[in-house]
Tab-separated table of C-alpha atoms and ligand atoms in Angstrom:
chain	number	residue	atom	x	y	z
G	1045	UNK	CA	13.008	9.093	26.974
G	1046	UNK	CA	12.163	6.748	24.126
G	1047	UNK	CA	11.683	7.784	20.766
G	1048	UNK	CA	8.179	9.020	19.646
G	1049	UNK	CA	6.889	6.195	17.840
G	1050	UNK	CA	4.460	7.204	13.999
G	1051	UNK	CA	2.201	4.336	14.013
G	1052	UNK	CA	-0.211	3.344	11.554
G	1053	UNK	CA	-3.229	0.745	12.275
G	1054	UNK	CA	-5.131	-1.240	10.301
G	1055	UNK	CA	-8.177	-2.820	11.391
G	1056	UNK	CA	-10.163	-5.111	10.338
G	1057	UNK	CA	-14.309	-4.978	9.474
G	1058	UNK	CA	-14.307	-8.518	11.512
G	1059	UNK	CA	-13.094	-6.328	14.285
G	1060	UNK	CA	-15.719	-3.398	13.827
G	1061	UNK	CA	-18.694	-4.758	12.529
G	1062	UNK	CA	-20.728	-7.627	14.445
G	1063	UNK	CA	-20.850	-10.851	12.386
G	1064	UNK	CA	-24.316	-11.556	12.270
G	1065	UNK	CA	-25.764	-7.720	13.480
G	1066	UNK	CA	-23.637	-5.341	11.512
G	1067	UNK	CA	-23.957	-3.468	14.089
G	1068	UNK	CA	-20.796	-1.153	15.423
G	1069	UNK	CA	-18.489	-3.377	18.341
G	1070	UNK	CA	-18.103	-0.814	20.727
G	1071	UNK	CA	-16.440	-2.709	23.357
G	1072	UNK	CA	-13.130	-3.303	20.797
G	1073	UNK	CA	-13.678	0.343	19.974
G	1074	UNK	CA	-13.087	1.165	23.382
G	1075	UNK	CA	-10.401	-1.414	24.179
G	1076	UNK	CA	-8.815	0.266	20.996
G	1077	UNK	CA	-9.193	4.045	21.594
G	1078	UNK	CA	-8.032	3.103	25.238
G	1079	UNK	CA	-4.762	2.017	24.073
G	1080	UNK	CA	-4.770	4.614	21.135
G	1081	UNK	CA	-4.968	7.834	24.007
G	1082	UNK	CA	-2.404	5.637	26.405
G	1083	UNK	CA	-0.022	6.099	23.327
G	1084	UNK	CA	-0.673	9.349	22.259
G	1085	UNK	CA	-0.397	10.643	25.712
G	1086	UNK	CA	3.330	8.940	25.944
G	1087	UNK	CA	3.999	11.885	22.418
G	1088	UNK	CA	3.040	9.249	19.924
G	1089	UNK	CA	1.304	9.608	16.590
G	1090	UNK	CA	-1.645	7.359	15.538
G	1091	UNK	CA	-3.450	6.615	12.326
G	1092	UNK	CA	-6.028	4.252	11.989
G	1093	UNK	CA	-6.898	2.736	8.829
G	1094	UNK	CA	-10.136	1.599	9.077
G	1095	UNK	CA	-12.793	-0.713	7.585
G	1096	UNK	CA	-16.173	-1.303	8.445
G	1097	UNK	CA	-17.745	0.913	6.720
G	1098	UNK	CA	-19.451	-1.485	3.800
G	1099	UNK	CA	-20.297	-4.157	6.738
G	1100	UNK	CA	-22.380	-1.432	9.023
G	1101	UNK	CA	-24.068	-0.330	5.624
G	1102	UNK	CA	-25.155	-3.863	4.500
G	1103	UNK	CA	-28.606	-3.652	6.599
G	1104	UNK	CA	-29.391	-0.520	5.974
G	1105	UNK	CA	-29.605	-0.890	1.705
G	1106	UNK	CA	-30.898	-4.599	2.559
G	1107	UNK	CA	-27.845	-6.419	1.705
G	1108	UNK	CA	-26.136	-8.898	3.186
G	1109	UNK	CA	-22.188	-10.030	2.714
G	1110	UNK	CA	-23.115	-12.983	0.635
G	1111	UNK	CA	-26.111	-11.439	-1.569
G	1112	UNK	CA	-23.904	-8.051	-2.195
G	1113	UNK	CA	-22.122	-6.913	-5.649
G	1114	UNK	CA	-19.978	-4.207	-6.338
G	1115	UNK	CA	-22.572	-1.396	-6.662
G	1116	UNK	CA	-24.056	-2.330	-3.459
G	1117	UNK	CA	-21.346	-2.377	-2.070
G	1118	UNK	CA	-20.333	1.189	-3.010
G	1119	UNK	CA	-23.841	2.367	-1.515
G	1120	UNK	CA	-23.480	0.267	1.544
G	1121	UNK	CA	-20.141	2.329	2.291
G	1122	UNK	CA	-21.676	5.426	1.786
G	1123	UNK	CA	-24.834	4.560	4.528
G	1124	UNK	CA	-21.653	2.752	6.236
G	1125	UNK	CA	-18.878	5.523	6.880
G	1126	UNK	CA	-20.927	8.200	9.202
G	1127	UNK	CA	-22.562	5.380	11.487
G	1128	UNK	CA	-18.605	4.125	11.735
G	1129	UNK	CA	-16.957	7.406	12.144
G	1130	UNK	CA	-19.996	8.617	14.740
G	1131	UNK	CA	-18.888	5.638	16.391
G	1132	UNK	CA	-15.103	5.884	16.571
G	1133	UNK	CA	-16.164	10.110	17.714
G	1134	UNK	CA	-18.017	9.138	20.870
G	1135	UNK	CA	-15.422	6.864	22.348
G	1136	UNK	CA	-12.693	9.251	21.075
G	1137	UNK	CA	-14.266	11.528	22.894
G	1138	UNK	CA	-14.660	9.282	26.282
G	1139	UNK	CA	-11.174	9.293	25.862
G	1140	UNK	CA	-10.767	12.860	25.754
G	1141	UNK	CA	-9.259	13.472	21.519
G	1142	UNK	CA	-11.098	14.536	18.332
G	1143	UNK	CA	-10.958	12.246	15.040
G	1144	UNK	CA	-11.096	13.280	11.242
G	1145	UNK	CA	-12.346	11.306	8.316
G	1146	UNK	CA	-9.637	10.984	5.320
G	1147	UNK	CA	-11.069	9.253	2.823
G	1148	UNK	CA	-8.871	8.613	-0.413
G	1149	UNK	CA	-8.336	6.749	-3.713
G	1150	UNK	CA	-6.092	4.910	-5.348
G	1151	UNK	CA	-5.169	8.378	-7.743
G	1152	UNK	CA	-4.536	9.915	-4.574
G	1153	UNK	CA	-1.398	7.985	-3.733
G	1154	UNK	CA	-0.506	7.855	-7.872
G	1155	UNK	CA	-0.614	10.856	-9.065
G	1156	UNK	CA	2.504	12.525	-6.784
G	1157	UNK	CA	0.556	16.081	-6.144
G	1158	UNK	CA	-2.343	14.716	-4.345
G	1159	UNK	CA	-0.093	11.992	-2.612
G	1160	UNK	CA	1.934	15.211	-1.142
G	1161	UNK	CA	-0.934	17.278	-0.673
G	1162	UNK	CA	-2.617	13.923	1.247
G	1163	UNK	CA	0.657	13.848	3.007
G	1164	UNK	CA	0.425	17.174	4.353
G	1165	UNK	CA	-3.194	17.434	5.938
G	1166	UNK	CA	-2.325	14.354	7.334
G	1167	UNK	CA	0.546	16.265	9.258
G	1168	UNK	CA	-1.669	19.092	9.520
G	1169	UNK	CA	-4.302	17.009	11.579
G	1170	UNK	CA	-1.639	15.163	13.702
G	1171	UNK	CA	0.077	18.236	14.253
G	1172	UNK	CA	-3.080	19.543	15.434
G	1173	UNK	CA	-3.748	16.396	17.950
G	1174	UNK	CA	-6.279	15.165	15.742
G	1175	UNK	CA	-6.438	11.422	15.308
G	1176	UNK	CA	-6.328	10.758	11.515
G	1177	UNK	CA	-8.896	8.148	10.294
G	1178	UNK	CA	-8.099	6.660	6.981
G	1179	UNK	CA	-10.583	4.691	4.306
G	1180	UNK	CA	-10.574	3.768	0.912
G	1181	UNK	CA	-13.581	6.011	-0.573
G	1182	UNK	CA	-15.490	3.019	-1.733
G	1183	UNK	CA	-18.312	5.053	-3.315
G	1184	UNK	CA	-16.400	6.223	-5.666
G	1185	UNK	CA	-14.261	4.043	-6.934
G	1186	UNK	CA	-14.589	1.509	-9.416
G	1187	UNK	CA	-12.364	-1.462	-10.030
G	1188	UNK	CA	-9.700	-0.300	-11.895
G	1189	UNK	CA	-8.946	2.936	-9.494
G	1190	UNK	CA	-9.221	1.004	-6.227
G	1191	UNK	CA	-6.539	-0.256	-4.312
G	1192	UNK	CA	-9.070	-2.695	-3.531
G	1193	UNK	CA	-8.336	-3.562	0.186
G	1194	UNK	CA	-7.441	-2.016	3.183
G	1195	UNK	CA	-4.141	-4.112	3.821
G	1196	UNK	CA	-2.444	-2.249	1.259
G	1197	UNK	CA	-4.154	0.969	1.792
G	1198	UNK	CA	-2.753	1.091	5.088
G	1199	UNK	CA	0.503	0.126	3.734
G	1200	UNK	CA	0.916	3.106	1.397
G	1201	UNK	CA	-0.593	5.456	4.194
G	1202	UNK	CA	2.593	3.874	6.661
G	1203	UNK	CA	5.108	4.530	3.165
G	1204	UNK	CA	3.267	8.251	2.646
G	1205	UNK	CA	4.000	9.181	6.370
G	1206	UNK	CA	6.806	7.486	7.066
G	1207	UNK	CA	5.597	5.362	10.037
G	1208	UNK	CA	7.847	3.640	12.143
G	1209	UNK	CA	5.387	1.009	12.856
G	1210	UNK	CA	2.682	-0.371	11.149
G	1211	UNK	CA	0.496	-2.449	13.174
G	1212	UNK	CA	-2.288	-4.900	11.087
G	1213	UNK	CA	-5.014	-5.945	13.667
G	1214	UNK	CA	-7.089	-8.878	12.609
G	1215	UNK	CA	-8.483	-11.757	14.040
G	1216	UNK	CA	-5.738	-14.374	14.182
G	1217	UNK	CA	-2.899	-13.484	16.151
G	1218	UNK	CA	-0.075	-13.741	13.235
G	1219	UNK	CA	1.134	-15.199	10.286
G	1220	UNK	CA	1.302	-19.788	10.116
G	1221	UNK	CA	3.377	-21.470	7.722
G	1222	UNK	CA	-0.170	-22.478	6.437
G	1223	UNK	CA	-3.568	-22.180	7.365
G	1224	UNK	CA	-4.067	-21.858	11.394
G	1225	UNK	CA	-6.878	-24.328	11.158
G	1226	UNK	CA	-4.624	-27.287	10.348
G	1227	UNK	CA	-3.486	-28.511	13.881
G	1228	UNK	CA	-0.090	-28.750	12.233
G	1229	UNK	CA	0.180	-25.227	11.556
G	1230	UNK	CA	3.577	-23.578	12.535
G	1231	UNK	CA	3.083	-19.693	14.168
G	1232	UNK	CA	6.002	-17.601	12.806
G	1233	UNK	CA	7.682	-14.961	15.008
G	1234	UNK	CA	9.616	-13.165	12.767
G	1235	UNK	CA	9.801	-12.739	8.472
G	1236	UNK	CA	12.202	-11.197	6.536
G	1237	UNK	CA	11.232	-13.118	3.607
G	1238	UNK	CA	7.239	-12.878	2.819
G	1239	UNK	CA	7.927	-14.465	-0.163
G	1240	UNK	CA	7.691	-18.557	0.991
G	1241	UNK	CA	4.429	-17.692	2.556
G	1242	UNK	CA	2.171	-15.818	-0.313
G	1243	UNK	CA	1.413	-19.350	-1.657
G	1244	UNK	CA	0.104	-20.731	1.920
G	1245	UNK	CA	-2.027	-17.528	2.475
G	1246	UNK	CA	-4.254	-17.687	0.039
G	1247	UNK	CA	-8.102	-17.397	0.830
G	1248	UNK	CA	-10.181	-13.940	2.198
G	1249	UNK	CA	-12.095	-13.202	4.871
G	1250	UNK	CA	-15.907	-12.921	5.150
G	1251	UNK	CA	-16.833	-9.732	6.066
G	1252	UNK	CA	-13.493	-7.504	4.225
G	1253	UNK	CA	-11.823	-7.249	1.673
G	1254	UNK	CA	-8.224	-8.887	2.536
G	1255	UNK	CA	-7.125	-11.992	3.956
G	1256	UNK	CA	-3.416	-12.742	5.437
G	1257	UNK	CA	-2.428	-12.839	1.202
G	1258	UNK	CA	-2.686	-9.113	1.352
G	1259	UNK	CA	-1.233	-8.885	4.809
G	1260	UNK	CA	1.830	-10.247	3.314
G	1261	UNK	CA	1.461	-8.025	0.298
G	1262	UNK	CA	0.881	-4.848	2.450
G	1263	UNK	CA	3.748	-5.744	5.233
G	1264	UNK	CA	6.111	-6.280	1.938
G	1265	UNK	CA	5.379	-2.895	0.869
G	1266	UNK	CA	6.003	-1.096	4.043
G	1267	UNK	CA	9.057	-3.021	4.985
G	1268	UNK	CA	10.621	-1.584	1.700
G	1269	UNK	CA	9.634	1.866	3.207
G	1270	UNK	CA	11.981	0.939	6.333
G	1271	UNK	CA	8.530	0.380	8.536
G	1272	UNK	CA	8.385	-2.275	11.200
G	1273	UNK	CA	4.942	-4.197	10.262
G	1274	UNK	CA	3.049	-6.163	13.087
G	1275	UNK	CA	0.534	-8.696	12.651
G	1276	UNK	CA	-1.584	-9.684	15.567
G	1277	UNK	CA	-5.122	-10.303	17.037
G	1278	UNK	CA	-7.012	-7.220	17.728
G	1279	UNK	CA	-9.396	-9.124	20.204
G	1280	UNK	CA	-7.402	-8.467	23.439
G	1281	UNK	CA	-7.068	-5.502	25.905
G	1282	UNK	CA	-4.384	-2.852	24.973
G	1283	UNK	CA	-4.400	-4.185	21.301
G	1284	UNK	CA	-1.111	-1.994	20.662
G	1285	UNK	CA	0.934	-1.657	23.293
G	1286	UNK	CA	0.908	-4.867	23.921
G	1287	UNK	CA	2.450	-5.279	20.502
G	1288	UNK	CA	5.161	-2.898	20.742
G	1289	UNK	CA	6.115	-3.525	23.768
G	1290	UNK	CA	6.477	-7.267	23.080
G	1291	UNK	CA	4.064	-8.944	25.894
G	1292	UNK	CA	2.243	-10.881	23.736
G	1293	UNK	CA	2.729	-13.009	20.547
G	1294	UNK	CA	2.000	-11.524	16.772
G	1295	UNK	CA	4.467	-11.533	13.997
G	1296	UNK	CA	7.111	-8.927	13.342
G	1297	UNK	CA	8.309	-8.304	9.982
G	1298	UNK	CA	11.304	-6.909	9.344
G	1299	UNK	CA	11.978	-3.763	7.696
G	1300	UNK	CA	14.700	-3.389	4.995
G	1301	UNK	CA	17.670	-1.979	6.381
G	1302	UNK	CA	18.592	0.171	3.461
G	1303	UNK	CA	15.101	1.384	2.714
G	1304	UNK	CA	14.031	3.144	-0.276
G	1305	UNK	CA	13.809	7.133	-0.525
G	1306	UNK	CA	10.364	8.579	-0.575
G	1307	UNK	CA	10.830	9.461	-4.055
G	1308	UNK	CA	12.236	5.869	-5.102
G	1309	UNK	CA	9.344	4.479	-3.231
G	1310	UNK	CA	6.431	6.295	-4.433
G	1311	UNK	CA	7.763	5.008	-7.986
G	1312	UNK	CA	8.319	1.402	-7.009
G	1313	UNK	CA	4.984	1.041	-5.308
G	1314	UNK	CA	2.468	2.232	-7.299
G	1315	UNK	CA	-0.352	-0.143	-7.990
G	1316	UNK	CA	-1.481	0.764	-11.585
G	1317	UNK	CA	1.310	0.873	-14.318
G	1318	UNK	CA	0.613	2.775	-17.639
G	1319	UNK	CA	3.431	0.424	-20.002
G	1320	UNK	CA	6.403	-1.564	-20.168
G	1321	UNK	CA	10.187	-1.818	-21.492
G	1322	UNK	CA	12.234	-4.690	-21.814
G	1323	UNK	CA	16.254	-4.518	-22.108
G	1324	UNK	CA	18.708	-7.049	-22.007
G	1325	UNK	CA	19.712	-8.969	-18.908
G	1326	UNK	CA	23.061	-7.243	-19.649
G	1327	UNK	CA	21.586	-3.768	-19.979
G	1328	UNK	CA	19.703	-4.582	-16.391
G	1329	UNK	CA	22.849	-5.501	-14.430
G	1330	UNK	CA	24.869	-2.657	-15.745
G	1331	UNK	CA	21.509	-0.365	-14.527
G	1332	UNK	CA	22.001	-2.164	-11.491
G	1333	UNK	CA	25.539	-1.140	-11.003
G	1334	UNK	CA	25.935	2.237	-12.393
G	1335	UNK	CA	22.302	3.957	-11.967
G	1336	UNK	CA	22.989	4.797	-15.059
G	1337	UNK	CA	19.928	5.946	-17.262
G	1338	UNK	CA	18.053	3.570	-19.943
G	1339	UNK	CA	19.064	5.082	-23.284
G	1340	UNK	CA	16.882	4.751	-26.406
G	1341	UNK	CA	19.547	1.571	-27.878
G	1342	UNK	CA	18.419	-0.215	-24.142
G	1343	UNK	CA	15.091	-0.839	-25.665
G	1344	UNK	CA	14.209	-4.334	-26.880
G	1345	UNK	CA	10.787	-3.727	-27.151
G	1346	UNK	CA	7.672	-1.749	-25.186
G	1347	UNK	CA	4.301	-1.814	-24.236
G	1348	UNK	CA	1.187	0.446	-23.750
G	1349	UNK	CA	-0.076	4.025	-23.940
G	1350	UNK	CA	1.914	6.523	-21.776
G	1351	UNK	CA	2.302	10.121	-20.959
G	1352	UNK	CA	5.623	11.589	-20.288
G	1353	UNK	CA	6.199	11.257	-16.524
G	1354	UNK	CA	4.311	7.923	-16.666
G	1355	UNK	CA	5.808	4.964	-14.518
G	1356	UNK	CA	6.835	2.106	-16.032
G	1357	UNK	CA	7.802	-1.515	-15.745
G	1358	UNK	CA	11.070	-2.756	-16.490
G	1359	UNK	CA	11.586	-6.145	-17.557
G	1360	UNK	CA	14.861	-7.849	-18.512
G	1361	UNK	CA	14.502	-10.466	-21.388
G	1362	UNK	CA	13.909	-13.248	-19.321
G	1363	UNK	CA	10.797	-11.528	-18.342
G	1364	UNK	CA	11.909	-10.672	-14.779
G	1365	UNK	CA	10.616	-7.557	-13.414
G	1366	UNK	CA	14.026	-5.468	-12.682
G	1367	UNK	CA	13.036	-1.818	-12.403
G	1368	UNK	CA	10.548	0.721	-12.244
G	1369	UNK	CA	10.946	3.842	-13.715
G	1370	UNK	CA	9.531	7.719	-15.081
G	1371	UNK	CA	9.435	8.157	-18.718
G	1372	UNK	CA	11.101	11.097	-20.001
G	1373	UNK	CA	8.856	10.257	-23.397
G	1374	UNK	CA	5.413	9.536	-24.599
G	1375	UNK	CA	4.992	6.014	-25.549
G	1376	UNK	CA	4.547	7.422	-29.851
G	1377	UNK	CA	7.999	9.347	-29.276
G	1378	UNK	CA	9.538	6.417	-27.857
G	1379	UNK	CA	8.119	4.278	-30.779
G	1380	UNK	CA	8.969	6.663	-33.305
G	1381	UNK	CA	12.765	7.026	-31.677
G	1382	UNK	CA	12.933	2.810	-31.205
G	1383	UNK	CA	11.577	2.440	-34.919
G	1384	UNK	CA	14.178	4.918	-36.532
G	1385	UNK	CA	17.453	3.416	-34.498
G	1386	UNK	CA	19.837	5.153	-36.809
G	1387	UNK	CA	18.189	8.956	-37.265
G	1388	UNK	CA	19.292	11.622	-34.755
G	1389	UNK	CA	16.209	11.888	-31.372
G	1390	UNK	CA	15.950	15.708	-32.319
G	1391	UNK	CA	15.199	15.658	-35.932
G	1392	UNK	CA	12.777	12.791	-35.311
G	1393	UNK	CA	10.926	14.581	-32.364
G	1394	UNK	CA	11.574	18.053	-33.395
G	1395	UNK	CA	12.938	19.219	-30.292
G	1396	UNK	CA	16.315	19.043	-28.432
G	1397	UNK	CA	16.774	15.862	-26.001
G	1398	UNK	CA	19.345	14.152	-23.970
G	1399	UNK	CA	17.986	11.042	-25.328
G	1400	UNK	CA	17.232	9.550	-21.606
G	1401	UNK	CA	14.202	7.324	-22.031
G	1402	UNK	CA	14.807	7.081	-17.641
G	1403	UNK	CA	16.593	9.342	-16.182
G	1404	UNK	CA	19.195	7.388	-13.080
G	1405	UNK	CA	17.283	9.510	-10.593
G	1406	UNK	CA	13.790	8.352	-11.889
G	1407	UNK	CA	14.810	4.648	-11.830
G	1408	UNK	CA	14.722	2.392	-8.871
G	1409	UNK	CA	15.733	-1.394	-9.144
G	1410	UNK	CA	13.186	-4.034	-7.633
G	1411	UNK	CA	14.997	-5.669	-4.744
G	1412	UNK	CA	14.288	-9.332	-5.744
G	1413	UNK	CA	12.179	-9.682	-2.827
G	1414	UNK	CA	10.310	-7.024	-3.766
G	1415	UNK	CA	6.622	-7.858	-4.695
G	1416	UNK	CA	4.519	-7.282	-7.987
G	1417	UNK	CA	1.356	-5.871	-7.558
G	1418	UNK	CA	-0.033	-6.707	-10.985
G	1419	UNK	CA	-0.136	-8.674	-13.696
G	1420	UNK	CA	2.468	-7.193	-16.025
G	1421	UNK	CA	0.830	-6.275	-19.733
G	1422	UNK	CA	1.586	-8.441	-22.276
G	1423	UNK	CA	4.787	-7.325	-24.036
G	1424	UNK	CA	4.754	-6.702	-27.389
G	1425	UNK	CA	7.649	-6.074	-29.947
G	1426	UNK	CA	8.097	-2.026	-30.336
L	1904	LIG	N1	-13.005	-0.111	2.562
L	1904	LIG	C1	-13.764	-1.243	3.010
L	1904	LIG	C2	-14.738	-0.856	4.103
L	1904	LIG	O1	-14.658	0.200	4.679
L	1904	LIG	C3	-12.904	-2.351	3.562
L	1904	LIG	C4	-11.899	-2.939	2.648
L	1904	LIG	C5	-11.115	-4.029	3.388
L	1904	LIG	O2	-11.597	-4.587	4.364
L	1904	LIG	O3	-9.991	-4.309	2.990
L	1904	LIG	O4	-15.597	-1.620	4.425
């Protein structure tokens, strides 16, 4: 028997939504849920990640994708997300299974409580033979606690559940060395590497939020998580089998063979960062080596307003990102302790301390293929 595959799929609005209607496209629903019950039925797990749900709300607030802003947006998704999971119900149910709505936020995956207790009623649905429909709650969420688009939302639901296989379903069938308009455009089989090709992938689509920039971005993320990511055209019958079982062409990229640890990842993936360290290139290789812990003398100089148990960046003195890591401190102990280099951590903060700024087992070096999410604050001296 082969092994029972966990797959994650995201899906595109261009997929869902008719371009000029914004109406629901039930004939790729069905192709889709076809597939989706073929798999199940053969023991495997499915989660969709889904958009949609701002495109089939457009109409109904009087919007369209060009004239819409943020706010409309937000109420577009919320007239959006019951005519899109009503839809995705009655052909799940033509093809015999239930769905369930999960909507989430960025603090969901952040803050490590929720991300676990997200984690679990996702198992608890699955384990249930429920099919798991994931969305960003757009109504909600306001640009600084979004992940923004559903490339990378899909990505961190693939890390959270450890899929085997995360399958991105848009509507070109892979990644080009540039963009597939240009008759010279090269199809690519295979990455290891996303890297080359952020630069070439620039540009979004209409009706999401993405474009094959955070594809790359998204497949980066899971293949750190050991996931297999898939990029293909949705647009075809048997959208996922044909995929996995390799009978049609869509890009594969490789997952890291030594992949990170759920713990290690849920630090070295998170989207928002609350400050930054910087140590010495020395300090960073030695880090590298050892996993030994970043000590108060490590600190150059720091950034931002933190909490203890914030994550933050670390950056060597060139300005390279090396590490990501939990701070033991709040950023005014770790100023007051970096200011005073010569008094004793426990008469300065009162209380007894190992001195660990990071513990080794709350530090996880960036693989230098790893991607940065964000702009990195501007550093400051501490
Ligand atoms: N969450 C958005 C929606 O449901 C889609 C975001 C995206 O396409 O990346 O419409």
């Amino acid at each position: 028997m082969t092994k029972k595959r966990n797959i994650v799929v995201k899906i595109g609005s261009a997929l869902l939504a008719n371009q000029e209607l914004l109406t629901p496209r039930y004939g790729f629903l069905q192709r889709l849920l076809e597939d989706v019950a073929q798999l199940r039925s053969e023991g495997n797990d499915v989660i969709l990640c889904s958009s949609g749900s701002v495109a089939l709300g457009l109409r109904i607030i009087g919007e369209t994708p060009e004239s819409a802003g943020i706010s409309d947006k937000q109420a577009a998704a919320a007239c959006g997300m019951p005519l899109l999971l009503n839809a995705y119900k009655q052909v799940g149910h033509e093809f015999g299974f239930e769905i369930a709505q999960v909507l989430l936020t960025l603090g969901d995956f952040e803050d490590h409580r929720r991300f676990l207790n997200t984690r679990n009623t996702v198992a608890r649905l699955l384990e249930a033979g429920v099919m798991p429909i994931v969305n960003e709650n757009d109504t909600i969420t306001t640009e600084e606690i979004r992940v923004g688009d559903n490339d990378r939302l899909a990505a961190k639901v693939a890390q959270m559940v450890g899929a085997t296989d995360f399958i991105i379903l848009t509507g070109v069938d892979g990644l080009y060395d540039r963009n597939p308009d240009d008759p010279d455009a090269v199809f690519i089989p295979e990455v290891t590497d996303v890297g080359p090709y952020m630069d070439a992938t620039k540009g979004k689509s209409t009706l999401g939020t993405g474009g094959m920039e955070t594809k790359l971005q998204a497949a980066n993320m899971a293949q750190e998580a050991g996931v297999t990511t898939w990029i293909a055209q949705g647009e075809v019958d048997r959208p996922l089998s044909t995929v996995l079982n390799g009978s049609r062409r869509a890009t594969k990229v490789i997952p890291n063979p030594n992949p990170l640890s759920g713990w290690d990842s849920w630090i070295a993936n998170r989207l928002q960062m609350a400050g930054s360290l910087v140590i010495s290139e020395d300090t960073a290789n030695a880090i590298a080596n050892d996993n030994r812990p970043i000590r108060r003398d490590d600190i150059v100089s720091m950034d931002g307003d933190f909490s203890r148990g914030d994550v933050l960046h670390i950056y060597d003195s060139k300005g390279i990102e090396r590490a990501r890591g939990l701070s033991d401190f709040t950023s005014e102990e770790l100023r007051v302790l970096t200011n005073n280099p010569d008094t004793d951590a426990e008469q300065l903060l009162g209380y007894k301390t190992r001195g660990e700024i990071i513990r080794g087992n709350n530090l996880v070096m960036l693989e230098t293929r790893h991607l940065l999410w964000d702009a990195p604050p501007a550093i400051t001296e501490a």
